[in-house]
Coordinates of C-alpha atoms and ligand atoms in Angstrom, one line a residue:
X9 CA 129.7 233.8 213.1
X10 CA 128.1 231.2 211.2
X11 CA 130.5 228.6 209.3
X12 CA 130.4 229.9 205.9
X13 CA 131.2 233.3 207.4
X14 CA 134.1 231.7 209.3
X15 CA 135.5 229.8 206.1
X16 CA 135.8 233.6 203.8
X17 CA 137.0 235.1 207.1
X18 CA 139.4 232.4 206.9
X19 CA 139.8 232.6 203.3
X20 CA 140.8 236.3 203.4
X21 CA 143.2 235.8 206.1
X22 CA 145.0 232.9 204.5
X23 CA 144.7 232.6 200.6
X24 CA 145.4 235.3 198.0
X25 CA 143.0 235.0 195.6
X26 CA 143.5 235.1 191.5
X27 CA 142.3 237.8 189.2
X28 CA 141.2 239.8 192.2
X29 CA 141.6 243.1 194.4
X30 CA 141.5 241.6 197.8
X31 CA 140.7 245.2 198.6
X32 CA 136.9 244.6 197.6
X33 CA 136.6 241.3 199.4
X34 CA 137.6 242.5 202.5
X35 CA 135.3 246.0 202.3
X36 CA 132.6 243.3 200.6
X37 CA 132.0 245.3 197.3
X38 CA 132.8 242.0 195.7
X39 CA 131.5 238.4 197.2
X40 CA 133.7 235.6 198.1
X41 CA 131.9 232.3 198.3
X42 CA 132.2 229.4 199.8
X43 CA 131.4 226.1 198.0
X44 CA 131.1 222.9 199.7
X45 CA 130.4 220.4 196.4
X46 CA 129.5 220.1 193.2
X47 CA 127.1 218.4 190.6
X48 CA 126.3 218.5 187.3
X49 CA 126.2 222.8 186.2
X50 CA 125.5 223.4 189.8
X51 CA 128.0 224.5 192.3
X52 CA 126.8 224.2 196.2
X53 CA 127.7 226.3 199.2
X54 CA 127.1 225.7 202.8
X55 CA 124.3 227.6 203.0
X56 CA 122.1 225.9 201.0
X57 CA 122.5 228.6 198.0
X58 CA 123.5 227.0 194.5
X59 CA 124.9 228.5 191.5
X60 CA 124.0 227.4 187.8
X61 CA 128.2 227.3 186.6
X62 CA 127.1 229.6 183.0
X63 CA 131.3 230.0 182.5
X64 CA 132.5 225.9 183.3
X65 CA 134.4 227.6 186.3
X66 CA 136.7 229.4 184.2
X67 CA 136.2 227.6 180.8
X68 CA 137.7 223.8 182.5
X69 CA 134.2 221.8 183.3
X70 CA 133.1 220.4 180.2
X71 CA 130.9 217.5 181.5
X72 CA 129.4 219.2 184.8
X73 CA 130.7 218.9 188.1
X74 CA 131.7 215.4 189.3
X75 CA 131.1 213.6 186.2
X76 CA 130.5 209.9 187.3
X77 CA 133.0 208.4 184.3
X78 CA 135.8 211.1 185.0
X79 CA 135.3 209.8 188.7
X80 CA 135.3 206.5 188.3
X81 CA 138.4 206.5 186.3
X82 CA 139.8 208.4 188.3
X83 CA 139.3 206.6 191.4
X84 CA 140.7 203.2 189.6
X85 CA 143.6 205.4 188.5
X86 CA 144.6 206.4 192.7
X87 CA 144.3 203.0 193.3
X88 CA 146.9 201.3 190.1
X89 CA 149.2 204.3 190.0
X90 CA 149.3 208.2 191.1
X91 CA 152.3 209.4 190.2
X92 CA 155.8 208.5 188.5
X93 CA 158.6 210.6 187.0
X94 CA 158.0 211.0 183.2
X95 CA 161.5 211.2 182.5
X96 CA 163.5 207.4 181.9
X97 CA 159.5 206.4 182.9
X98 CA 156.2 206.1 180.5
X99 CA 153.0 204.8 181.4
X100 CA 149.9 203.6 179.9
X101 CA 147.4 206.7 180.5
X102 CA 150.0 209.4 179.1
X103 CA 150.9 206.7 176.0
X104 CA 147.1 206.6 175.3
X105 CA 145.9 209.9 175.5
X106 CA 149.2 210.5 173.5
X107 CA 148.1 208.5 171.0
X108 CA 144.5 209.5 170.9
X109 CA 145.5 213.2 170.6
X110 CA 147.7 212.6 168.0
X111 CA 145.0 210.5 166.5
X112 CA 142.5 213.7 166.7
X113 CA 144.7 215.6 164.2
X114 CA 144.5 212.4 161.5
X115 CA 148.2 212.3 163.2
X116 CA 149.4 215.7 161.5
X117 CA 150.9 216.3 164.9
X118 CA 152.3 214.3 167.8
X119 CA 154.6 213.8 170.6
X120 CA 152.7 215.1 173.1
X121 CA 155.0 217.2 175.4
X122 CA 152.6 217.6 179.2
X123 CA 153.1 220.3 181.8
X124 CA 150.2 221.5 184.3
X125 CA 148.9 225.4 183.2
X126 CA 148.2 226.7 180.2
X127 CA 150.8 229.1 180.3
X128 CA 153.5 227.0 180.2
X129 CA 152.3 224.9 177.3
X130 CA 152.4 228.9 175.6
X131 CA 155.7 229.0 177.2
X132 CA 156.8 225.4 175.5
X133 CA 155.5 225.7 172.6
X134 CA 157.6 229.4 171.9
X135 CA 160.8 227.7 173.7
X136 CA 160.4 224.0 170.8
X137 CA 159.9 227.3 168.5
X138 CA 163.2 229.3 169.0
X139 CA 164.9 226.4 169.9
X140 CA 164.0 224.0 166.5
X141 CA 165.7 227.1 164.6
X142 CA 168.7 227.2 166.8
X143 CA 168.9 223.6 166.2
X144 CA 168.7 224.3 162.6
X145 CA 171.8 226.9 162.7
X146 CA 169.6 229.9 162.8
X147 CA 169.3 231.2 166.1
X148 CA 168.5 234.8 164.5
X149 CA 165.1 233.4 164.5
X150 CA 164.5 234.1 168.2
X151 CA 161.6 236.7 168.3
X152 CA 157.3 236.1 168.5
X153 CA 154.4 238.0 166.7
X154 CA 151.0 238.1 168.5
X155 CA 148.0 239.5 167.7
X156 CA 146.0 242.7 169.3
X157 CA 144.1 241.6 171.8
X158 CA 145.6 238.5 172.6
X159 CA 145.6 236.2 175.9
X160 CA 148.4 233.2 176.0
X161 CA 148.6 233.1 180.5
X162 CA 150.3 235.2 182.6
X163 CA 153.4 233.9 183.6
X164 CA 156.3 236.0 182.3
X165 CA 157.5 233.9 178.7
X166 CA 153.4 233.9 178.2
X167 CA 153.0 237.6 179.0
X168 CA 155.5 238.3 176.4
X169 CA 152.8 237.4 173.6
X170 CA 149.5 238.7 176.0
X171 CA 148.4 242.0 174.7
X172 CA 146.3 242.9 177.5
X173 CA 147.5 246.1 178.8
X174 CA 146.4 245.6 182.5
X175 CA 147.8 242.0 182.7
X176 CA 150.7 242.9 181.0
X177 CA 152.0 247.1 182.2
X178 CA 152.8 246.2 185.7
X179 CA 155.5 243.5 184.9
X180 CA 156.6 245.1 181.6
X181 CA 160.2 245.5 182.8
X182 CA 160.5 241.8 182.7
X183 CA 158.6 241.3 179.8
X184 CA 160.6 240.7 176.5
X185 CA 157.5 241.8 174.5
X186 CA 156.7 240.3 170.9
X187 CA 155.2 242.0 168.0
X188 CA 151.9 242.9 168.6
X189 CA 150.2 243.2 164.8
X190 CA 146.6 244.1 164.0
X191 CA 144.0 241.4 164.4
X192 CA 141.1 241.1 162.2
X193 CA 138.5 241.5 165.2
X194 CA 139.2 245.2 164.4
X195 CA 136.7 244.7 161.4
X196 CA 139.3 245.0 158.2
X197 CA 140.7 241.2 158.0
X198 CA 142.4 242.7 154.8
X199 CA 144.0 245.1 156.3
X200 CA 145.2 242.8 159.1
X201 CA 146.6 240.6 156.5
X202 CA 148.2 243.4 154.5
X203 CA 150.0 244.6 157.9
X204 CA 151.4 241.0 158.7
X205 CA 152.6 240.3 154.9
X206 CA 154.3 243.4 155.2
X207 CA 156.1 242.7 158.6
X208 CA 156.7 239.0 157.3
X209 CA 158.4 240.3 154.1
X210 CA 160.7 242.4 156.1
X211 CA 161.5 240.7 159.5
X212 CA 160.6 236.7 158.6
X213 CA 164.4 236.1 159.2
X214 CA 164.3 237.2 163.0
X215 CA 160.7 235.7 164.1
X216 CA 160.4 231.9 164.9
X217 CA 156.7 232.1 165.6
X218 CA 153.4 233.3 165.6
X219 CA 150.5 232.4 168.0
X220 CA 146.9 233.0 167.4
X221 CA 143.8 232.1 169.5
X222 CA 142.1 230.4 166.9
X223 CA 138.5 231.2 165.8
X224 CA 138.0 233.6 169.5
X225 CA 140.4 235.7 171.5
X226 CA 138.7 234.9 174.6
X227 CA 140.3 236.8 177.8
X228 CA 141.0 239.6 175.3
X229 CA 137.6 240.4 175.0
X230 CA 136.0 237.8 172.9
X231 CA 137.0 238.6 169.5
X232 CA 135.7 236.4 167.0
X233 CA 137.2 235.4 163.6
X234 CA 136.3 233.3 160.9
X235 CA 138.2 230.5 160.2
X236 CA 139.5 231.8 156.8
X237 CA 141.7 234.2 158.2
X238 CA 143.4 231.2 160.0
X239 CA 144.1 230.1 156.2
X240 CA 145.4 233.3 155.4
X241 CA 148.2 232.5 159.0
X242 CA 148.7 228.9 157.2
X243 CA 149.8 230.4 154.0
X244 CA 152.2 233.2 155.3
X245 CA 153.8 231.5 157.5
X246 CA 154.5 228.5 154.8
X247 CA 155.6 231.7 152.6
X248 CA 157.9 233.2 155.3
X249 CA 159.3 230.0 157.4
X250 CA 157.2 231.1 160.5
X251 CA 156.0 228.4 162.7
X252 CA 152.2 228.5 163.3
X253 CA 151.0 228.0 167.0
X254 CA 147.4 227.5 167.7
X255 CA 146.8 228.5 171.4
X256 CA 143.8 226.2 171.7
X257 CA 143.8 226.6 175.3
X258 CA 140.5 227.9 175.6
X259 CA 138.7 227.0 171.8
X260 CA 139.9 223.6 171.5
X261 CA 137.6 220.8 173.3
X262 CA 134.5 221.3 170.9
X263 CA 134.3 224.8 172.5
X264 CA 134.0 226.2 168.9
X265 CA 132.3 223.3 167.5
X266 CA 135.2 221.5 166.2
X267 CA 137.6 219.2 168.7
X268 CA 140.0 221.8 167.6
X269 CA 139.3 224.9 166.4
X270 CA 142.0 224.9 163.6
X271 CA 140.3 222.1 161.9
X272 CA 137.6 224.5 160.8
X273 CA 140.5 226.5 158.7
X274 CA 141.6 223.1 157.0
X275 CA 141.5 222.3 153.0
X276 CA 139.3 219.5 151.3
X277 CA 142.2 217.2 152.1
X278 CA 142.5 217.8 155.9
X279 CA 145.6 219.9 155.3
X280 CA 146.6 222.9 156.6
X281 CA 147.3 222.2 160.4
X282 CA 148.7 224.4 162.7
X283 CA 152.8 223.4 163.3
X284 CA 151.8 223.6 167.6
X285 CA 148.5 222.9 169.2
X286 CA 148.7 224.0 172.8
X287 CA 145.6 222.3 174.9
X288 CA 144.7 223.0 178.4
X289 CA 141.5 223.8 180.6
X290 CA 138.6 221.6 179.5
X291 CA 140.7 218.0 178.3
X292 CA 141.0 216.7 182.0
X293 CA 136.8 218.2 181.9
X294 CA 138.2 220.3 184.6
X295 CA 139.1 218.1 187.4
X296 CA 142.9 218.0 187.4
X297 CA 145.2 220.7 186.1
X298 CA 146.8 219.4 182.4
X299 CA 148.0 221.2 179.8
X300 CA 150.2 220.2 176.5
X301 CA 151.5 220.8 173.3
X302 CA 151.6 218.9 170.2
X303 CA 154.2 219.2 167.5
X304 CA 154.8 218.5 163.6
X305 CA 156.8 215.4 163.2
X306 CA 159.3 218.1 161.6
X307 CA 159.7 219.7 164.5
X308 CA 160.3 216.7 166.9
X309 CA 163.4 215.3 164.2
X310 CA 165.1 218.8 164.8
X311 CA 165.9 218.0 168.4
X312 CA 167.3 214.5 167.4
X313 CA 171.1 214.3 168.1
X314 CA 173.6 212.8 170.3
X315 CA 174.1 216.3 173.0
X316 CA 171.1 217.3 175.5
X317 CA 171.7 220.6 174.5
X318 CA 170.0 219.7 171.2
X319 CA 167.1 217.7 172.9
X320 CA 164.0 220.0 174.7
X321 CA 165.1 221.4 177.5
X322 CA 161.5 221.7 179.8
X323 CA 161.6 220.2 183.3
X324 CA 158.4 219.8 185.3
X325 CA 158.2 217.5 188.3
X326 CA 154.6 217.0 187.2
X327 CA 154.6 216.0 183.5
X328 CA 152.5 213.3 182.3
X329 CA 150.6 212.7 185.6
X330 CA 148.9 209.5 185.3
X331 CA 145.8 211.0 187.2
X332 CA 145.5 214.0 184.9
X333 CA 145.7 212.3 182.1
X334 CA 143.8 209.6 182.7
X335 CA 141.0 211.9 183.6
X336 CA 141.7 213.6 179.9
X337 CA 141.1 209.9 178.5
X338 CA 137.6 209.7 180.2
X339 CA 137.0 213.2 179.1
X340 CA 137.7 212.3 175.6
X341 CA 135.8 208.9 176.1
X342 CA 133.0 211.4 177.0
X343 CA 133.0 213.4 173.9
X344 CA 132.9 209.9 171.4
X345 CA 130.3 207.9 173.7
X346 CA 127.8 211.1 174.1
X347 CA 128.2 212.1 170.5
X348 CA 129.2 215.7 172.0
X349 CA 130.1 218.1 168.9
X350 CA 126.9 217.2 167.5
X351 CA 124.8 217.6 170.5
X352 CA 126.4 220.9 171.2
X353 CA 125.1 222.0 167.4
X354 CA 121.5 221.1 168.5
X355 CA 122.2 222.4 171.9
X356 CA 123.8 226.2 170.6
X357 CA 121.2 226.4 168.1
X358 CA 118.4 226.4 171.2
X359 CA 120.3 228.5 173.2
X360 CA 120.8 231.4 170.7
X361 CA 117.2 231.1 170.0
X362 CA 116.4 231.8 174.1
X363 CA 119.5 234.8 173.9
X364 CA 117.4 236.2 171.6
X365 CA 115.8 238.7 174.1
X366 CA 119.4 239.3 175.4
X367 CA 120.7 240.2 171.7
X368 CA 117.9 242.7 171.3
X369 CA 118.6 244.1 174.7
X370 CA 118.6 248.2 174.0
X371 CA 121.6 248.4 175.9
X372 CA 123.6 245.1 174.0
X373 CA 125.1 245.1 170.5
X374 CA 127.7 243.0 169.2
X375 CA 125.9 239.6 169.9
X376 CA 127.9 237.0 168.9
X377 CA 128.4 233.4 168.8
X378 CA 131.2 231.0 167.4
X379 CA 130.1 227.4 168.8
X380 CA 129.9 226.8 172.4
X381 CA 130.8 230.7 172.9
X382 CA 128.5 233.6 173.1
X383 CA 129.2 237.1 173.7
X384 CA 128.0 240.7 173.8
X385 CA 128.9 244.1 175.0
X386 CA 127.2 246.1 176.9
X387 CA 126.4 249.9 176.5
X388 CA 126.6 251.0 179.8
X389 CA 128.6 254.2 181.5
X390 CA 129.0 252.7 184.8
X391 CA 132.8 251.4 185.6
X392 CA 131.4 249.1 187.9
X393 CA 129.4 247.5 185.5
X394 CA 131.1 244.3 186.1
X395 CA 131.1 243.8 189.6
X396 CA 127.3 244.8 189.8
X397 CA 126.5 242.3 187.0
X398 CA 128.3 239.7 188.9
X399 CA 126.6 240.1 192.2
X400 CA 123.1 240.5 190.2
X401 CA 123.9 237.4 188.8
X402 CA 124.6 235.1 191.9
X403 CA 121.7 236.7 193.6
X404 CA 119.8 234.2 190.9
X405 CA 121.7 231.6 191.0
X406 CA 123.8 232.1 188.3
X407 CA 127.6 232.2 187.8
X408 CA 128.4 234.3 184.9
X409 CA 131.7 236.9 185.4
X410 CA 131.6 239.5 182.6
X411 CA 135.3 240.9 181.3
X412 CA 135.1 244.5 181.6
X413 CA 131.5 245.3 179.7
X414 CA 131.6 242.0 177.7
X415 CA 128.6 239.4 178.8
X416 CA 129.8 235.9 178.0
X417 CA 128.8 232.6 178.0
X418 CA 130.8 229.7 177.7
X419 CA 128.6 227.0 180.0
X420 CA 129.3 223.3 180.3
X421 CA 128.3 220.8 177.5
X422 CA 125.4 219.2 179.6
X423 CA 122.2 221.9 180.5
X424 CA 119.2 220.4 180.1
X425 CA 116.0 222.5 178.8
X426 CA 115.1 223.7 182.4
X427 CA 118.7 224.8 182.9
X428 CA 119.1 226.5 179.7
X429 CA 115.6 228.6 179.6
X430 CA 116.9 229.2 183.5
X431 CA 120.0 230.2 182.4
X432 CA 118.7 232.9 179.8
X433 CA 116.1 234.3 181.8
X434 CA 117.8 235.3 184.5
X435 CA 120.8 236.6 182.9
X436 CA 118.2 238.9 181.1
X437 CA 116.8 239.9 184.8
X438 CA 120.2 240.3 185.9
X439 CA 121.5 242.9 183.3
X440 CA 118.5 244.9 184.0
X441 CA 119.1 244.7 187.7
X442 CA 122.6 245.8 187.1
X443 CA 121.7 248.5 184.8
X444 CA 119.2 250.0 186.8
Ligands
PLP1325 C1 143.5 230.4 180.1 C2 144.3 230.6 178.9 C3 145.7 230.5 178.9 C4 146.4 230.2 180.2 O1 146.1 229.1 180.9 P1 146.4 229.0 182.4 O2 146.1 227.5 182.8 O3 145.4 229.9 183.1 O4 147.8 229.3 182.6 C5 146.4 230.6 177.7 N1 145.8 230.8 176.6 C6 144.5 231.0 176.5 C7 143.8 231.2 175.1 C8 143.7 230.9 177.6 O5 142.4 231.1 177.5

């Protein structure tokens, strides 16, 4: 066997794999690949193959692979400090990027509160919800309203306000599922609002919260909104005392051509902001798992008292990890030095011009784009259709990992014009390929 072989035979004896059916490793209907490094969009395996990384390995690399400033802060950071406690302990990379975050919504939110996954920031942000109105004397406000369609993690707090059925049945009996209303991705953004307005009007007093993905539901199937609609959120839940939460997990990081997505839905004076910002994946530009949540200055005086029962009750071992975060502060160094948000304008524009063959694909309809995002579905019978595009994909080099019949894009921040026509072309080849 030769060493790559060993490593998946390895791989497939030892490690159970995410957001698989191990089944099809092992009977080889679906590739497992070994990569030995990285660089720039490319990811390397043993064998000499590479693969141009089209989805930022799961939405996190924002820069490319091994980014020479995230490195090199990084290694300074191994050297001065790795780790320390975050409770009775601060530091200077988790006071900075505090500061700068806050600092990214003109300081409409703040007090950065740090765990490691994007689900439990979804999880934080529900529990500073429901716990801010128990705080307030009305504990009655306990319960969560998500939209159709929506994706806020997997873990079982998160799942509650995840509307994907096949993420979500299996573990339903230890789900305490929220209301699930109409999204306007179903095509009637009136309707949608009609729906909420009515729930709002009759059950404001028991709901704490709602979440939205704003601007694109992206696990969900890559639902696009415009950003009035997030207007339309601001004003109902100032209306019915409903906190706002802005999963920007996936949007926020100039994905949708904004630093945050929310600050596309904002008025001529910069108001309107969501009461939680939940950011994950892309701000450590995928190096070190980071996740957070920001909060209203309102919401942070709630928990103010003299009992720990009032204060936030969240304990991970890992909060505010100086490495993490100090690769976030190189990351958002990245985006001010390389002028990013308006590169990416340039940069989309181009790319949607080369998709252009892919949007008038007979077999693809729904082409659409919201920043650094582009999707389309597929018309295609075959249940496999995602598997085969997958394979037909890596056999040219790309990485690209469809959701069900939905094509996306959502590559790093950094393709040059070779790597972009590249990326284009092939995923053009590939589609027929997997079609045929
Ligand atoms: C990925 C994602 C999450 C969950 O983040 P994990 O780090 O995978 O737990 C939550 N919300 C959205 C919108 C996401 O895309």
């Amino acid at each position: 066997m030769s060493a790559p072989d060993s490593l998946v035979s390895r791989s497939l004896s030892s490690v159970w794999h995410p957001c698989t059916q191990m089944q099809w490793h092992a009977d080889r209907s679906l590739p497992l690949l070994p990569i030995s490094r990285a660089q720039g969009a490319w990811l390397y395996a043993p064998d000499g193959r590479r693969y141009l990384d089209g989805i930022s390995s799961w939405w996190t690399n924002l820069f490319g692979h091994s980014h020479p400033h995230i490195v090199q802060a990084l290694r300074e950071q191994l050297d001065t400090l790795d780790h320390v406690m975050l409770a009775g302990f601060t530091h200077e990379p988790v006071v900075a990027l505090s500061e700068r975050l806050s600092a990214l919504t003109g300081g409409h939110l703040g007090h950065a509160f740090y765990a490691s996954d994007g689900a439990s920031a979804t999880e934080i942000a529900l529990k500073m919800s429901l716990h801010y109105w128990r705080n307030l004397g009305q504990p009655d406000k306990n319960e969560f309203i998500c939209f159709a369609g929506s994706y806020h993690g997997e873990t079982v707090g998160a799942l509650a306000v995840t509307d994907v059925p096949l993420f979500r049945d299996a573990y339903a009996p230890m789900v305490r599922a929220a209301h699930v209303l109409p999204s306007p991705a179903a095509g009637d953004a009136d309707a949608a609002r009609r729906a909420l307005e009515e729930f709002l009007a009759r059950h404001a007093s028991r709901i704490a919260a709602l979440i939205v993905e704003p601007r694109v539901q992206c696990a969900g199937g890559f639902a696009m909104h415009d950003a009035s609609w997030l207007r339309e959120l601001r004003a109902l839940c100032d209306r019915y005392q409903v906190h706002l939460v802005a999963d920007e997990i996936a949007v926020g990081c100039g994905r949708t051509g904004t630093f945050f997505a929310c600050e596309q839905s904002l008025d001529e004076r910069g108001e309107g902001w969501p009461d939680f910002i939940c950011l994950s994946k892309g701000i450590t530009g995928g190096t070190l798992p980071l996740s957070l949540v920001l909060s209203k200055p309102f919401v942070f005086d709630a928990f103010l008292d003299d009992t720990m029962a009032r204060g936030f009750l969240h304990s991970h071992s890992y909060t505010g990890n100086p490495l993490a975060c100090r690769a976030a502060l190189a990351t958002l160094d990245l985006f001010a030095e390389l002028d990013i948000l308006a590169r990416n304008r340039a940069w989309a524009d181009h790319f949607t011009r080369a998709l252009a063959p892919l949007a008038t694909h007979p077999a693809v309809g729904g082409f659409r784009n919201a920043g650094m995002i582009w999707a389309m579905d597929v018309d295609t019978a075959q249940p496999e259709f995602s598997r085969r595009f997958y394979r037909e994909a890596l056999a040219r080099e790309l990485l690209l990992r469809p959701i069900g019949r939905t094509l996306y894009f959502m590559p790093p921040y950094v393709l040059d014009d070779e790597q972009t026509a590249l990326l284009a072309a092939r995923t053009l080849d590939a589609l027929d390929a997997a079609l045929a």
